[in-house]
């Protein structure tokens, strides 16, 4: 789905040897990743393998214990203050649960980054919010509703509209189809593909929904025990030659990945 | 040995918690004086903390003043000192009961609400969403609440002082049969500026503490509903205890 050659010189996002532990538990254990400009990269992996931690580390919400994170070639691992604010303007994020502000109506949620982040006038920001809502298939009638009045699918669309409202260069998707029925999940997948293509943005998605991963990605990587154990083009995932990847994409209980299940 | 290591562990945990709170306070204060500012949110919080707390604080002050007059009378009448009731009521209300009762009531009403709101935002990733939308959560959530708490508690206490004294006046005149003019004269005679000012300074400190503990506990809440519930409880309990401690320290500072 990429619109720009994924072989630009400087990677849009680069992780080198990123490590993160919480107490004795190593969550990321030397992750290396490179995502080119305009590319859509999907990270798959089971629950608790460190996908969200990796995403939050790139976003600056968590600080890695070791390693380097670069955005557009600029090291962002330890930046704060205005330098961090400047990098954050490049990002858009769709949270797993939507993370809509329930104290604000829908249009203010969508326009939040424009009003608070960019200082845009409310009337102008509202027009853009209505436009972005239309881009995700929602009419202006939902603009004044509270997020609590929307269904799960509609909340996800509003969250997507908010993620793209500031025209970000990089969009992160955290489990974009979790909790949705298959049809709504496919609608969200289509919207993600369309929005990322229209913006010419780079996308980094974490999911364990293989249908979603196949549909929205140019490349896929699998995270297991804190390491990216395989990465390659989406078309190659069925022939990865990696037993862990095979077990995961086919959803088999038997294989090298042992789930800790306690009965009784 | 086990006993000593237990004390050591508890001391380290206490010091770590104190350090975290001190850093949070410093960070919150620094964002109160650095742009960008959110005047709309500040006004919203001032309305929530001040205007919306008026009924509960007013009723508390009214009944406190009434009870104070009644109790003072039953005690002072034994020593033929009932003429001192007006002075006792006004000094007790302005110096101690007005700020402390208002602080405790607001801690229960507003501190709990702050911890629950910010805690829910934390566990539903809304705080992270603020960051990704180029908005500092400290500036957007913490600073307006700290400022509003510090500014509005003195206003509430001023109103509570007036209502509390009025409560004492009503009981003294209509139940105990005092002369209205003499009661008012006694009320004004021994009241000094420092009595009211000390109460207002205490109120500002209490307002800051209530908002700080609400924000701190909410911001650091973990897990789901249980975590938010625990944060709410901690916010109210810690703010209430700190109000009583700081009240003692400030009373010592003003009147010892």
Coordinates of N, CA, C and O in Angstrom, one line a residue, chain B residues 54-123:
Chain B
X54 N -20.1 25.4 47.0 CA -20.7 26.3 47.9 C -21.8 25.7 48.8 O -21.8 25.9 50.0
X55 N -22.8 24.9 48.2 CA -23.8 24.4 49.0 C -23.3 23.5 50.2 O -23.7 23.7 51.3
X56 N -22.4 22.6 49.9 CA -21.9 21.7 50.9 C -21.1 22.5 52.0 O -21.2 22.2 53.2
X57 N -20.2 23.4 51.5 CA -19.4 24.2 52.4 C -20.3 25.1 53.2 O -20.1 25.3 54.5
X58 N -21.3 25.7 52.6 CA -22.2 26.6 53.3 C -23.0 25.9 54.4 O -23.1 26.4 55.5
X59 N -23.5 24.8 54.0 CA -24.3 24.0 55.0 C -23.4 23.6 56.2 O -23.8 23.7 57.4
X60 N -22.2 23.1 55.9 CA -21.3 22.7 56.9 C -21.0 23.9 57.9 O -21.0 23.7 59.1
X61 N -20.7 25.0 57.3 CA -20.4 26.2 58.1 C -21.6 26.6 58.9 O -21.4 27.0 60.1
X62 N -22.7 26.6 58.3 CA -23.9 27.0 59.0 C -24.2 26.2 60.3 O -24.3 26.7 61.4
X63 N -24.1 24.9 60.1 CA -24.4 24.0 61.3 C -23.3 24.0 62.3 O -23.5 23.9 63.5
X64 N -22.0 24.2 61.8 CA -20.9 24.3 62.7 C -21.0 25.5 63.6 O -20.8 25.4 64.8
X65 N -21.4 26.6 63.0 CA -21.6 27.9 63.8 C -22.7 27.7 64.8 O -22.6 28.2 65.9
X66 N -23.8 27.1 64.3 CA -25.0 26.9 65.2 C -24.6 26.0 66.4 O -24.9 26.3 67.6
X67 N -23.9 24.9 66.1 CA -23.5 23.9 67.2 C -22.5 24.6 68.1 O -22.6 24.4 69.4
X68 N -21.6 25.4 67.6 CA -20.6 26.1 68.4 C -21.2 27.0 69.4 O -20.9 27.0 70.6
X69 N -22.2 27.8 68.9 CA -22.9 28.7 69.8 C -23.6 27.9 70.9 O -23.6 28.3 72.1
X70 N -24.3 26.8 70.5 CA -25.0 26.0 71.5 C -24.1 25.4 72.6 O -24.4 25.4 73.8
X71 N -23.0 24.8 72.1 CA -22.1 24.1 73.0 C -21.4 25.1 73.9 O -21.2 24.9 75.1
X72 N -21.0 26.3 73.3 CA -20.3 27.3 74.1 C -21.2 27.8 75.2 O -20.8 28.0 76.4
X73 N -22.5 27.9 74.9 CA -23.5 28.4 75.9 C -23.6 27.4 77.1 O -23.6 27.8 78.2
X74 N -23.7 26.1 76.7 CA -23.9 25.1 77.8 C -22.7 25.1 78.7 O -22.8 24.9 79.9
X75 N -21.5 25.4 78.2 CA -20.3 25.4 79.0 C -20.1 26.7 79.7 O -19.9 26.7 80.9
X76 N -20.2 27.8 79.0 CA -19.9 29.2 79.5 C -21.0 29.6 80.6 O -20.6 30.4 81.5
X77 N -22.2 29.2 80.4 CA -23.3 29.6 81.3 C -22.9 29.2 82.8 O -23.3 29.9 83.7
X78 N -22.2 28.1 82.9 CA -21.9 27.6 84.3 C -21.0 28.6 85.0 O -20.9 28.7 86.2
X79 N -20.2 29.4 84.2 CA -19.2 30.3 84.8 C -19.7 31.8 84.6 O -18.9 32.7 84.6
X80 N -20.9 32.0 84.3 CA -21.5 33.3 84.0 C -20.6 34.0 82.9 O -20.4 35.2 83.0
X81 N -20.2 33.3 81.9 CA -19.3 33.9 80.9 C -20.0 33.8 79.5 O -19.3 33.8 78.5
X82 N -21.3 33.7 79.5 CA -22.0 33.5 78.2 C -21.9 34.7 77.3 O -22.1 34.6 76.1
X83 N -21.4 35.9 77.8 CA -21.2 37.0 77.0 C -20.0 36.8 76.0 O -19.9 37.5 75.0
X84 N -19.2 35.8 76.3 CA -18.0 35.6 75.5 C -18.4 34.7 74.3 O -17.5 34.4 73.4
X85 N -19.6 34.2 74.2 CA -20.0 33.3 73.1 C -19.8 33.9 71.7 O -19.2 33.2 70.8
X86 N -20.1 35.1 71.5 CA -20.0 35.7 70.2 C -18.5 35.7 69.8 O -18.2 35.4 68.6
X87 N -17.6 36.1 70.7 CA -16.2 36.1 70.4 C -15.7 34.7 70.2 O -14.9 34.5 69.2
X88 N -16.1 33.7 70.9 CA -15.7 32.3 70.7 C -16.1 31.9 69.4 O -15.3 31.3 68.6
X89 N -17.3 32.2 69.0 CA -17.9 31.7 67.7 C -17.1 32.3 66.6 O -16.5 31.6 65.7
X90 N -16.9 33.6 66.6 CA -16.2 34.3 65.4 C -14.8 33.9 65.3 O -14.2 33.6 64.2
X91 N -14.1 33.8 66.5 CA -12.7 33.4 66.4 C -12.5 32.0 66.0 O -11.6 31.6 65.2
X92 N -13.3 31.1 66.5 CA -13.2 29.6 66.2 C -13.5 29.4 64.7 O -12.8 28.7 64.0
X93 N -14.5 30.1 64.2 CA -14.9 29.9 62.8 C -13.8 30.5 61.9 O -13.3 29.8 61.0
X94 N -13.4 31.7 62.1 CA -12.4 32.4 61.2 C -11.0 31.7 61.3 O -10.4 31.5 60.2
X95 N -10.6 31.4 62.5 CA -9.2 30.9 62.6 C -9.1 29.4 62.3 O -8.2 29.0 61.6
X96 N -10.1 28.6 62.8 CA -9.9 27.2 62.7 C -11.0 26.4 61.9 O -10.8 25.8 60.9
X97 N -12.2 26.6 62.4 CA -13.3 25.7 61.9 C -13.7 26.0 60.4 O -14.0 25.1 59.7
X98 N -13.7 27.3 60.1 CA -14.0 27.6 58.7 C -13.1 27.0 57.7 O -13.5 26.2 56.9
X99 N -11.8 27.2 57.8 CA -10.9 26.6 56.8 C -10.8 25.1 56.9 O -10.8 24.4 55.9
X100 N -10.8 24.6 58.2 CA -10.6 23.1 58.3 C -11.8 22.4 57.8 O -11.7 21.4 57.0
X101 N -13.0 22.8 58.2 CA -14.2 22.1 57.8 C -14.4 22.3 56.3 O -14.7 21.3 55.6
X102 N -14.2 23.5 55.7 CA -14.3 23.7 54.3 C -13.2 22.8 53.6 O -13.6 22.1 52.6
X103 N -12.0 22.7 54.1 CA -11.0 21.9 53.5 C -11.4 20.5 53.5 O -11.2 19.8 52.4
X104 N -11.9 19.9 54.6 CA -12.2 18.5 54.6 C -13.4 18.2 53.7 O -13.4 17.2 53.0
X105 N -14.4 19.1 53.7 CA -15.5 18.9 52.8 C -15.1 18.9 51.3 O -15.5 18.1 50.5
X106 N -14.3 19.9 51.0 CA -13.8 20.0 49.6 C -12.9 18.8 49.2 O -12.9 18.3 48.1
X107 N -12.1 18.3 50.2 CA -11.2 17.2 49.9 C -12.1 16.0 49.6 O -11.8 15.2 48.7
X108 N -13.2 15.8 50.3 CA -14.1 14.7 50.0 C -14.8 14.8 48.7 O -15.0 13.9 47.9
X109 N -15.2 16.1 48.4 CA -16.0 16.3 47.2 C -15.2 16.4 45.9 O -15.3 15.7 44.9
X110 N -14.2 17.3 46.0 CA -13.4 17.7 44.8 C -12.2 16.8 44.7 O -11.8 16.4 43.5
X111 N -11.5 16.6 45.8 CA -10.2 15.7 45.7 C -10.6 14.4 45.1 O -9.8 13.8 44.3
X112 N -11.7 13.8 45.6 CA -12.1 12.5 45.1 C -12.4 12.5 43.6 O -12.0 11.6 42.9
X113 N -13.1 13.6 43.2 CA -13.5 13.7 41.8 C -12.3 13.9 40.9 O -12.2 13.3 39.8
X114 N -11.3 14.7 41.4 CA -10.1 14.8 40.6 C -9.4 13.5 40.4 O -9.0 13.2 39.3
X115 N -9.2 12.8 41.5 CA -8.5 11.5 41.4 C -9.2 10.5 40.5 O -8.6 9.9 39.7
X116 N -10.5 10.5 40.6 CA -11.3 9.6 39.8 C -11.2 9.9 38.3 O -11.0 9.1 37.5
X117 N -11.3 11.2 38.0 CA -11.3 11.7 36.6 C -9.9 11.4 36.0 O -9.8 10.8 34.9
X118 N -8.9 11.9 36.7 CA -7.6 11.7 36.1 C -7.2 10.3 36.1 O -6.5 9.8 35.2
X119 N -7.6 9.5 37.2 CA -7.3 8.1 37.2 C -7.9 7.4 36.1 O -7.3 6.5 35.4
X120 N -9.2 7.7 35.8 CA -9.8 7.0 34.6 C -9.2 7.4 33.3 O -9.0 6.6 32.4
X121 N -8.8 8.7 33.2 CA -8.0 9.1 32.0 C -6.7 8.3 31.9 O -6.3 8.0 30.8
X122 N -6.1 8.1 33.0 CA -4.8 7.3 33.0 C -5.0 5.9 32.5 O -4.3 5.4 31.6
X123 N -6.0 5.2 33.1 CA -6.1 3.8 32.8 C -6.8 3.6 31.4 O -6.7 2.5 30.9

